[in-house]
PDB file of C-alpha atoms in Angstrom:
ATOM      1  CA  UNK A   1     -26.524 169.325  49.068  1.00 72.00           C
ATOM      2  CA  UNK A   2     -29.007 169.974  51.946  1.00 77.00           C
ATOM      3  CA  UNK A   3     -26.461 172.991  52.599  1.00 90.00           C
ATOM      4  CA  UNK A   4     -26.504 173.968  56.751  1.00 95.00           C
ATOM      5  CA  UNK A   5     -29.127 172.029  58.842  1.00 96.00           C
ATOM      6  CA  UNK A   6     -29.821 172.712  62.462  1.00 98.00           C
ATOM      7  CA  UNK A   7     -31.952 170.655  64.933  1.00 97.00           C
ATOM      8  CA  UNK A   8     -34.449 171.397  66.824  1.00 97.00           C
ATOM      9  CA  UNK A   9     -36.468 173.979  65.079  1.00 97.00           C
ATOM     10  CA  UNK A  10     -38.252 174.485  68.385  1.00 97.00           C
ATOM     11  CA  UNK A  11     -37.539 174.113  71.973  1.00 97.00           C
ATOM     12  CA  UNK A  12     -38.948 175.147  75.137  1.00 97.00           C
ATOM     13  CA  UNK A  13     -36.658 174.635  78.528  1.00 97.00           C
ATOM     14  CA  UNK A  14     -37.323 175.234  82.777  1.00 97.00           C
ATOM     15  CA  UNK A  15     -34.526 177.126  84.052  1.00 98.00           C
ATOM     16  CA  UNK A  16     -31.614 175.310  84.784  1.00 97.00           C
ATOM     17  CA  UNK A  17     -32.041 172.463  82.248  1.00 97.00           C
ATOM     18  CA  UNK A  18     -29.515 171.814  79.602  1.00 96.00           C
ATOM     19  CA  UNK A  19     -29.877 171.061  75.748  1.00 97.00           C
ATOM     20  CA  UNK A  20     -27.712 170.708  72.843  1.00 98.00           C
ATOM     21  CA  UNK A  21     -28.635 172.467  69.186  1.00 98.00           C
ATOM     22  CA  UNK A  22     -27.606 170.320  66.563  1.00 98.00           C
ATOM     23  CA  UNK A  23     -25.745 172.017  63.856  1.00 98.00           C
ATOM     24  CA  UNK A  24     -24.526 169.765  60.450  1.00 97.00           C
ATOM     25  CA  UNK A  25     -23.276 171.532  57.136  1.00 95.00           C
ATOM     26  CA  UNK A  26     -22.768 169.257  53.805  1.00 92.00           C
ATOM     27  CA  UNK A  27     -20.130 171.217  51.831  1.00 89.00           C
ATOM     28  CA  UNK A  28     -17.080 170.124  53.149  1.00 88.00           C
ATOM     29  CA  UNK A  29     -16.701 174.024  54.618  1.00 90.00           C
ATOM     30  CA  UNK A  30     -14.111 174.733  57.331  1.00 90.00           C
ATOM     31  CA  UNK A  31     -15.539 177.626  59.030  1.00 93.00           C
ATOM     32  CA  UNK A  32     -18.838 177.515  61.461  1.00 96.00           C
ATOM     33  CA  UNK A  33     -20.450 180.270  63.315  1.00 97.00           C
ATOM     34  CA  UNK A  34     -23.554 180.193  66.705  1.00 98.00           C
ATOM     35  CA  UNK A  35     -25.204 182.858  66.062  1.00 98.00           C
ATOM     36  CA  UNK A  36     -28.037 184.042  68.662  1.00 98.00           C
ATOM     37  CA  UNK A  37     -31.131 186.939  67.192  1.00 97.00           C
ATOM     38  CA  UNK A  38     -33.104 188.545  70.117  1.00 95.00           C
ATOM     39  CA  UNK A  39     -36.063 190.147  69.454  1.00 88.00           C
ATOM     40  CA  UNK A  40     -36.083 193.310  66.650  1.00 85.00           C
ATOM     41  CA  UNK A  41     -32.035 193.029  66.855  1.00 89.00           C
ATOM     42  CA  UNK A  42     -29.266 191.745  64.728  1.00 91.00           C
ATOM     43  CA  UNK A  43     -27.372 189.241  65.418  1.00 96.00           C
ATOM     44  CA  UNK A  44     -24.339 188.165  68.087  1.00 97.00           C
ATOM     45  CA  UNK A  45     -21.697 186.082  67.417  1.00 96.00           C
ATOM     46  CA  UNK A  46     -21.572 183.467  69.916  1.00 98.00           C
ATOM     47  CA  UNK A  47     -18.567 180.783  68.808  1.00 97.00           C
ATOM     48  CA  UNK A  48     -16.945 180.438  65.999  1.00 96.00           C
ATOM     49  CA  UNK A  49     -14.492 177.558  64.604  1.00 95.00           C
ATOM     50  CA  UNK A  50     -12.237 177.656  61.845  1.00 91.00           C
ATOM     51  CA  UNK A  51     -11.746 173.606  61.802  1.00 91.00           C
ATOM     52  CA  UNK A  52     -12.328 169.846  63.418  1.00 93.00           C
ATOM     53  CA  UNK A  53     -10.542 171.079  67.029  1.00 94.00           C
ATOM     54  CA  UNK A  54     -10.409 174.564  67.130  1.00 95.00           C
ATOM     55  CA  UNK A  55     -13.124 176.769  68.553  1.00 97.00           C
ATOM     56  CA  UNK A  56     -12.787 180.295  69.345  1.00 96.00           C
ATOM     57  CA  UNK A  57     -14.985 182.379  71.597  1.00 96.00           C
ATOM     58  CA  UNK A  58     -17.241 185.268  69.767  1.00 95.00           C
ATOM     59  CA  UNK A  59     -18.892 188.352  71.406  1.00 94.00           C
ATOM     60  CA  UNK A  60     -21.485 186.813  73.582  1.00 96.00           C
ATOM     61  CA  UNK A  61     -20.068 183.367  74.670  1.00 97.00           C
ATOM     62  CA  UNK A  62     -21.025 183.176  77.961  1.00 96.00           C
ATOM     63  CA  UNK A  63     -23.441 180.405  79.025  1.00 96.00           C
ATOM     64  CA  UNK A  64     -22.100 178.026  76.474  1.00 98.00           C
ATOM     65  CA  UNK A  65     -20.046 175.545  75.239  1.00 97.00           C
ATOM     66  CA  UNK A  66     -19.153 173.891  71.678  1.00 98.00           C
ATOM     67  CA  UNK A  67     -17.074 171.603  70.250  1.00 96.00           C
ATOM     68  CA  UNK A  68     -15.701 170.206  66.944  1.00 97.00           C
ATOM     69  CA  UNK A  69     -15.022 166.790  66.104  1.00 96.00           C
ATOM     70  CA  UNK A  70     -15.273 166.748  62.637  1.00 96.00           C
ATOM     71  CA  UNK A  71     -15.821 168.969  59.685  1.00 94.00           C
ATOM     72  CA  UNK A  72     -19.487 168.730  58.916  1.00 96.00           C
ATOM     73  CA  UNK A  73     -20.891 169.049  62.993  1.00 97.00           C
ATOM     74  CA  UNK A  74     -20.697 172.165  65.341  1.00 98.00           C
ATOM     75  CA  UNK A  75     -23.252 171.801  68.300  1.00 98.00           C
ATOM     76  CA  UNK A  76     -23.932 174.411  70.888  1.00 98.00           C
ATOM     77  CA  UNK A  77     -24.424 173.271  74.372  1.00 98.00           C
ATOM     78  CA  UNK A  78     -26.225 175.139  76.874  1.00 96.00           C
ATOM     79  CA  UNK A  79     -25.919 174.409  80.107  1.00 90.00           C
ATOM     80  CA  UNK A  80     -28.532 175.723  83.097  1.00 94.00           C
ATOM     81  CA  UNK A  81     -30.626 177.706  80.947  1.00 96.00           C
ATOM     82  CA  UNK A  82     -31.678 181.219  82.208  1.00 97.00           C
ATOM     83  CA  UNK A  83     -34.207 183.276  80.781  1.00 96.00           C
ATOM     84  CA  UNK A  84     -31.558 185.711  79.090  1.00 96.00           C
ATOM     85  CA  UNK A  85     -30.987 183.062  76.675  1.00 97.00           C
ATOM     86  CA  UNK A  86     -34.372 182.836  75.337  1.00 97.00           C
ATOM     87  CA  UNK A  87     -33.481 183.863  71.459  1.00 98.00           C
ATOM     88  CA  UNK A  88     -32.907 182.036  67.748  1.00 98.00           C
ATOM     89  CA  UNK A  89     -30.109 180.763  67.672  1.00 98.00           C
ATOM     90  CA  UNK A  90     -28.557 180.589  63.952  1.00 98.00           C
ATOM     91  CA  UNK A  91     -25.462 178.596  62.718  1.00 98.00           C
ATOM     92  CA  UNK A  92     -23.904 179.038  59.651  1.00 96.00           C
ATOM     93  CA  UNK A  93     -21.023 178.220  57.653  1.00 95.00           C
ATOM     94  CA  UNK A  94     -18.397 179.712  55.346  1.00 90.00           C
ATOM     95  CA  UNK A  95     -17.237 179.314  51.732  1.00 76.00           C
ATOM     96  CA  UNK A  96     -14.433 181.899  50.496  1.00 72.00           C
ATOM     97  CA  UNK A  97     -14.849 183.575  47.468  1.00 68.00           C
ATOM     98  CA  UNK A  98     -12.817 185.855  46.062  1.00 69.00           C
ATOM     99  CA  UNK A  99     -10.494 186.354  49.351  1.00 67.00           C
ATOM    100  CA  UNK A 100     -14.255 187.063  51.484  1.00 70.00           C
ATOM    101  CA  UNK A 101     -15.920 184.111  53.425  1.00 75.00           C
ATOM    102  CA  UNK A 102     -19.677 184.598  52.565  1.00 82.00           C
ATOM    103  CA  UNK A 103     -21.590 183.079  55.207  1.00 87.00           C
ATOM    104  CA  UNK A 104     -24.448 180.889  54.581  1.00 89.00           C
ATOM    105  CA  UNK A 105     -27.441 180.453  57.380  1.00 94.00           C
ATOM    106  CA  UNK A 106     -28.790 177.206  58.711  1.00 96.00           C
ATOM    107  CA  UNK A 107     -33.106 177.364  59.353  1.00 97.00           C
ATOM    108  CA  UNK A 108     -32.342 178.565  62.941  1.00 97.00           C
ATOM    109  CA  UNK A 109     -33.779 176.908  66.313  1.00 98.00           C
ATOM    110  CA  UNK A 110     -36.311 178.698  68.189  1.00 97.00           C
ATOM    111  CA  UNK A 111     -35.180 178.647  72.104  1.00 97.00           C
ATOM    112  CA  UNK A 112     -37.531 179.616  74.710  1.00 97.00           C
ATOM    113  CA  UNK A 113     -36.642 179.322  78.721  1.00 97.00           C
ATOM    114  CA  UNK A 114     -39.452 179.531  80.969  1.00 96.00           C
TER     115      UNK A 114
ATOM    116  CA  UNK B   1     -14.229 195.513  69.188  1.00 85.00           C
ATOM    117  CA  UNK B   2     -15.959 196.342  66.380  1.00 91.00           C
ATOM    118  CA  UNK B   3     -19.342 197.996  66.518  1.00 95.00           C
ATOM    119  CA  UNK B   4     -22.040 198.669  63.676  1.00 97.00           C
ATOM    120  CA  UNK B   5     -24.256 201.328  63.540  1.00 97.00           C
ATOM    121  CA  UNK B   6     -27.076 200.874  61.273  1.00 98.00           C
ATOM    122  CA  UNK B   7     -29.957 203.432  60.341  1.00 98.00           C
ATOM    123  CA  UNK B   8     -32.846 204.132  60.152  1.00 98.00           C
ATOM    124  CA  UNK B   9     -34.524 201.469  61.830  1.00 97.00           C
ATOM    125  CA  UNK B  10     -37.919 201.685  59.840  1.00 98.00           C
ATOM    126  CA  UNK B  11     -37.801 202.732  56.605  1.00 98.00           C
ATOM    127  CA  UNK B  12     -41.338 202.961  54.149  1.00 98.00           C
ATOM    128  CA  UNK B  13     -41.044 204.032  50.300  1.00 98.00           C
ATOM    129  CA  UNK B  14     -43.330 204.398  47.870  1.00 98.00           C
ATOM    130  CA  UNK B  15     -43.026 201.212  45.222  1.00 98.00           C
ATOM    131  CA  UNK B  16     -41.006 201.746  42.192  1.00 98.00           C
ATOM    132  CA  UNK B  17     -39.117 204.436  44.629  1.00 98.00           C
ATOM    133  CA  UNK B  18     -35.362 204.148  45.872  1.00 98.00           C
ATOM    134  CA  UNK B  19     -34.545 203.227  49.261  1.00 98.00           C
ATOM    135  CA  UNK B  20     -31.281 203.817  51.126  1.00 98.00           C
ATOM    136  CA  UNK B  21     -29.857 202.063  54.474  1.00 98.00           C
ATOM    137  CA  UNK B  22     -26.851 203.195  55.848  1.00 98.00           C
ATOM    138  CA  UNK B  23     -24.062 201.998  57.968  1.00 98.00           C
ATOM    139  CA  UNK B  24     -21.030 202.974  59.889  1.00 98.00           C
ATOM    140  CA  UNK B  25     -18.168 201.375  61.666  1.00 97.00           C
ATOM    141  CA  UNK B  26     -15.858 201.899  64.148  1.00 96.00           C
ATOM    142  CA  UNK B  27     -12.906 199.368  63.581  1.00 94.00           C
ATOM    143  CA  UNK B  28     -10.788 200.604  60.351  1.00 94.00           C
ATOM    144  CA  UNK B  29      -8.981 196.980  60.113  1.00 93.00           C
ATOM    145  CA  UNK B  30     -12.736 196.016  59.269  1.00 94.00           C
ATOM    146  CA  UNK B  31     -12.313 194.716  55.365  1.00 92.00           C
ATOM    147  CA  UNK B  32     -15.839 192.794  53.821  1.00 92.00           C
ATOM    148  CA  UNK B  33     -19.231 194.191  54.453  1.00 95.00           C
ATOM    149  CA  UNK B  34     -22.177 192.148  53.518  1.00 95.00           C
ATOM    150  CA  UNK B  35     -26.016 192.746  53.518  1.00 97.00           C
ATOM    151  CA  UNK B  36     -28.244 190.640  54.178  1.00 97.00           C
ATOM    152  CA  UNK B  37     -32.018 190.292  54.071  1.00 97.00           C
ATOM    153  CA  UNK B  38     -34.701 188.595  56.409  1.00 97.00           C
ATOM    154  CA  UNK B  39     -38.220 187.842  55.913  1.00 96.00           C
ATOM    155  CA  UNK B  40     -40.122 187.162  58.912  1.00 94.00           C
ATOM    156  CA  UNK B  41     -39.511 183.819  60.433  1.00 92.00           C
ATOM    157  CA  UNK B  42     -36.537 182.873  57.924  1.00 95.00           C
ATOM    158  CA  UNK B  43     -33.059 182.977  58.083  1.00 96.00           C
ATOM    159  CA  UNK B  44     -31.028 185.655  56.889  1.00 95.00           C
ATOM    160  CA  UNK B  45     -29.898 185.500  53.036  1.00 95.00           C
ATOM    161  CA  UNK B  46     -26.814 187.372  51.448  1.00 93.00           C
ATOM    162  CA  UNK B  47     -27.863 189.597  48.912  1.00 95.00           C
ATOM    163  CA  UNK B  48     -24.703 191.670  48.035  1.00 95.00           C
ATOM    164  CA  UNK B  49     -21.427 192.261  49.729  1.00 93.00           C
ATOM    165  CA  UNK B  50     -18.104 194.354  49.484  1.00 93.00           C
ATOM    166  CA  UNK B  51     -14.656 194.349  50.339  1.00 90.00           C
ATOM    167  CA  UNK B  52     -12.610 197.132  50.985  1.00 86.00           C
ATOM    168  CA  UNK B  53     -10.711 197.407  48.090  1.00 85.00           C
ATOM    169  CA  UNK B  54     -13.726 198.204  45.891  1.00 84.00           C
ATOM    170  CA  UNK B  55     -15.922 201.475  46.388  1.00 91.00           C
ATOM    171  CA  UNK B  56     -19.237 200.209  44.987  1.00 95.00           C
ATOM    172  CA  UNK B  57     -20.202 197.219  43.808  1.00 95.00           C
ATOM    173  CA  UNK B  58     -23.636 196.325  42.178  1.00 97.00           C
ATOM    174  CA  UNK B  59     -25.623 193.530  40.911  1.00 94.00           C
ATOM    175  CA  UNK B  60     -29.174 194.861  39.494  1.00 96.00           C
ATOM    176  CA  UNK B  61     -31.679 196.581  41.656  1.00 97.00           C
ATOM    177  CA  UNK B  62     -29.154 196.503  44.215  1.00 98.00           C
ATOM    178  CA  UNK B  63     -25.875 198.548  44.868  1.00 98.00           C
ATOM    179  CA  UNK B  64     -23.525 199.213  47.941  1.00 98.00           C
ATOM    180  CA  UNK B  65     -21.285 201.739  48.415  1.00 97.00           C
ATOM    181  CA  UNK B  66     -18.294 202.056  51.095  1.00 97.00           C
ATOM    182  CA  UNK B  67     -16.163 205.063  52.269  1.00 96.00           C
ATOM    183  CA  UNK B  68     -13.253 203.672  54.073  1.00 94.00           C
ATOM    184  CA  UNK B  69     -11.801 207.096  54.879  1.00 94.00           C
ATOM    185  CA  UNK B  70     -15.428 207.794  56.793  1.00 95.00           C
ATOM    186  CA  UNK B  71     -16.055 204.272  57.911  1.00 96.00           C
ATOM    187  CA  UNK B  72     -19.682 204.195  56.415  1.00 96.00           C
ATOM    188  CA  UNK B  73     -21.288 202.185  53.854  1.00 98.00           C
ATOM    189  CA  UNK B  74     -24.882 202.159  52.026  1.00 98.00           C
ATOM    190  CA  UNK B  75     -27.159 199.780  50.192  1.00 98.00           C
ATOM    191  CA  UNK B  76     -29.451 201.373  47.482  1.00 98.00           C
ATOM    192  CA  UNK B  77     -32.316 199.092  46.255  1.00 98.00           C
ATOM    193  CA  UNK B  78     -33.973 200.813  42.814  1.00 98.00           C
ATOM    194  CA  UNK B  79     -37.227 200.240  41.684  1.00 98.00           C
ATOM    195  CA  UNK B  80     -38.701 198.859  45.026  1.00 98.00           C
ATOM    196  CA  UNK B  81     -41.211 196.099  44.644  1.00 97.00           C
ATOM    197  CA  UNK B  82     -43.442 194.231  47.046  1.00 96.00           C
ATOM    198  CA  UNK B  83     -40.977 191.478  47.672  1.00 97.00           C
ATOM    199  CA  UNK B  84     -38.047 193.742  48.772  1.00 98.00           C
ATOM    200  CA  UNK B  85     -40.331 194.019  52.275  1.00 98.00           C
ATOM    201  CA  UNK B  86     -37.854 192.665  54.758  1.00 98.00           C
ATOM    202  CA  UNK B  87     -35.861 193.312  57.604  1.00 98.00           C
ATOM    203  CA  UNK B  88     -31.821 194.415  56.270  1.00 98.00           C
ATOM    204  CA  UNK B  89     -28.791 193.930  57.872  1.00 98.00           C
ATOM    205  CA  UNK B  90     -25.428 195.377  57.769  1.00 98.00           C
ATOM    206  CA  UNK B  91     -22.429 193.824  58.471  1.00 97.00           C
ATOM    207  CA  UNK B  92     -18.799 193.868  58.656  1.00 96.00           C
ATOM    208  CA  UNK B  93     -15.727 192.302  59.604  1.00 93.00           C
ATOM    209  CA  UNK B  94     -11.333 192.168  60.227  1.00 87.00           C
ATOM    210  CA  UNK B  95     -10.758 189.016  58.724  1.00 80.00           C
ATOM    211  CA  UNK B  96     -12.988 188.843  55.337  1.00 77.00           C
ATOM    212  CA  UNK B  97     -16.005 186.971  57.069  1.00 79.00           C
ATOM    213  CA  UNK B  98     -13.699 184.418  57.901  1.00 82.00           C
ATOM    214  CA  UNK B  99     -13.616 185.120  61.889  1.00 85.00           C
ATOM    215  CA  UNK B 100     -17.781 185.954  62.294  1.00 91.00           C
ATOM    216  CA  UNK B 101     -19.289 189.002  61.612  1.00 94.00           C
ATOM    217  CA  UNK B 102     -20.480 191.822  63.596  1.00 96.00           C
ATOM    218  CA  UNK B 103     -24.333 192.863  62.533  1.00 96.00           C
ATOM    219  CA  UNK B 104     -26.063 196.053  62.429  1.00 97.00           C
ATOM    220  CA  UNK B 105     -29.584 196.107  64.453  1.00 96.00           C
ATOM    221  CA  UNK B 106     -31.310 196.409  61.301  1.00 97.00           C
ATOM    222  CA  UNK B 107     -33.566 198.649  58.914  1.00 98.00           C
ATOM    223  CA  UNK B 108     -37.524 197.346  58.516  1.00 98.00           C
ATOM    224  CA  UNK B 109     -37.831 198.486  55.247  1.00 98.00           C
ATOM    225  CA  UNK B 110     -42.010 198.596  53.878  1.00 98.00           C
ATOM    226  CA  UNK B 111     -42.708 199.115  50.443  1.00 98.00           C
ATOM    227  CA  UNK B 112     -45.936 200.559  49.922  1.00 96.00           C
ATOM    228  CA  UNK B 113     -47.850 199.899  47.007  1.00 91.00           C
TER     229      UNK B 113
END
């Protein structure tokens, strides 16, 4: 299993262009999480989706959109890129153990808007 | 919402010393609380977790502790060596991990040799 992959592992935008991070997972898991790490901080939930078709909005969703056709992709869309969203942006996905869902991290993508 | 509180921010020890990071949060419904650890430039790796019907948990070098009645929880890492310099999240969460989790800002913890 390559476990959670994520594409790009860099990107730089302009302001006001759009992009898509590419999130896959192998292991047939139902839950996916965005994630996005600013500098020295911890990190903000973004979206989260508990299955193919349903999405649900985390703590800092504004500025972005995702879907979720099937199980293994979850892509993040950005669309006109400010500054403010300059950060690594993390997926992940879930396997349940024990009645917890341990969350496992994808590489991350590095996202810089200039 | 929920909100984690994580401290301190910078923490050095001596190696073969004990280090402690502690937590607290705010929502009581909040029910598994995992740690995880980040080296610079990687992604952020589960090293222990606990659910609130457990007090401590441990697995080697490496115990948590939670007090639901005072919302806080601690990891204690024994013997420190070189390669426990990282960066250490809390975290916790309502619905087991299964609805995201809410992080700490983390603890830059330096083991000096």
């Amino acid at each position: 299993n390559a476990g959670v992959t994520q594409t790009p592992k860099f990107r730089i935008l302009k302001i006001g262009q759009s992009m898509t991070l590419q999130c896959t997972q192998d292991m047939n898991h139902n839950y996916m999480y965005w994630y996005r790490q600013d500098p020295g901080m911890g990190l903000k939930l973004i979206y989260y989706s508990v299955g193919a078709g349903i999405t649900d909005k985390g703590e800092v969703p504004n500025g972005y959109n995702v879907s979720r056709s099937t199980t293994e992709d979850f892509p993040l869309r950005l669309e006109l890129a400010a500054p403010s969203q300059t950060s690594v942006y993390f997926c992940a996905s879930t396997v349940t153990r024990g009645g917890a869902a341990e969350q496992y991290f994808g590489p991350g993508t590095r996202l810089t808007v200039t | 919402g929920e909100n984690v509180e994580q401290h301190p921010s910078t923490l050095s020890v001596q190696e073969g010393d004990s280090a402690v990071i502690k937590c607290t949060y705010s929502d009581s419904a909040s029910n598994y609380f995992p740690w995880y650890k980040q080296e610079l430039g990687k992604r952020p790796q589960l090293i222990i977790d606990i659910r609130s019907n457990v007090g401590e948990k441990k697995d080697q070098r490496i115990a948590v502790t939670l007090n639901k009645t005072a919302k806080h929880f601690s990891l204690h890492i024994t013997e420190t060596q070189p390669e426990d310099s990282a960066v250490y999240f809390c975290a916790a969460s309502e619905g087991g991990g299964a609805d995201g989790l809410t992080f700490g800002k983390g603890t830059h913890l330096i083991i000096q040799p």
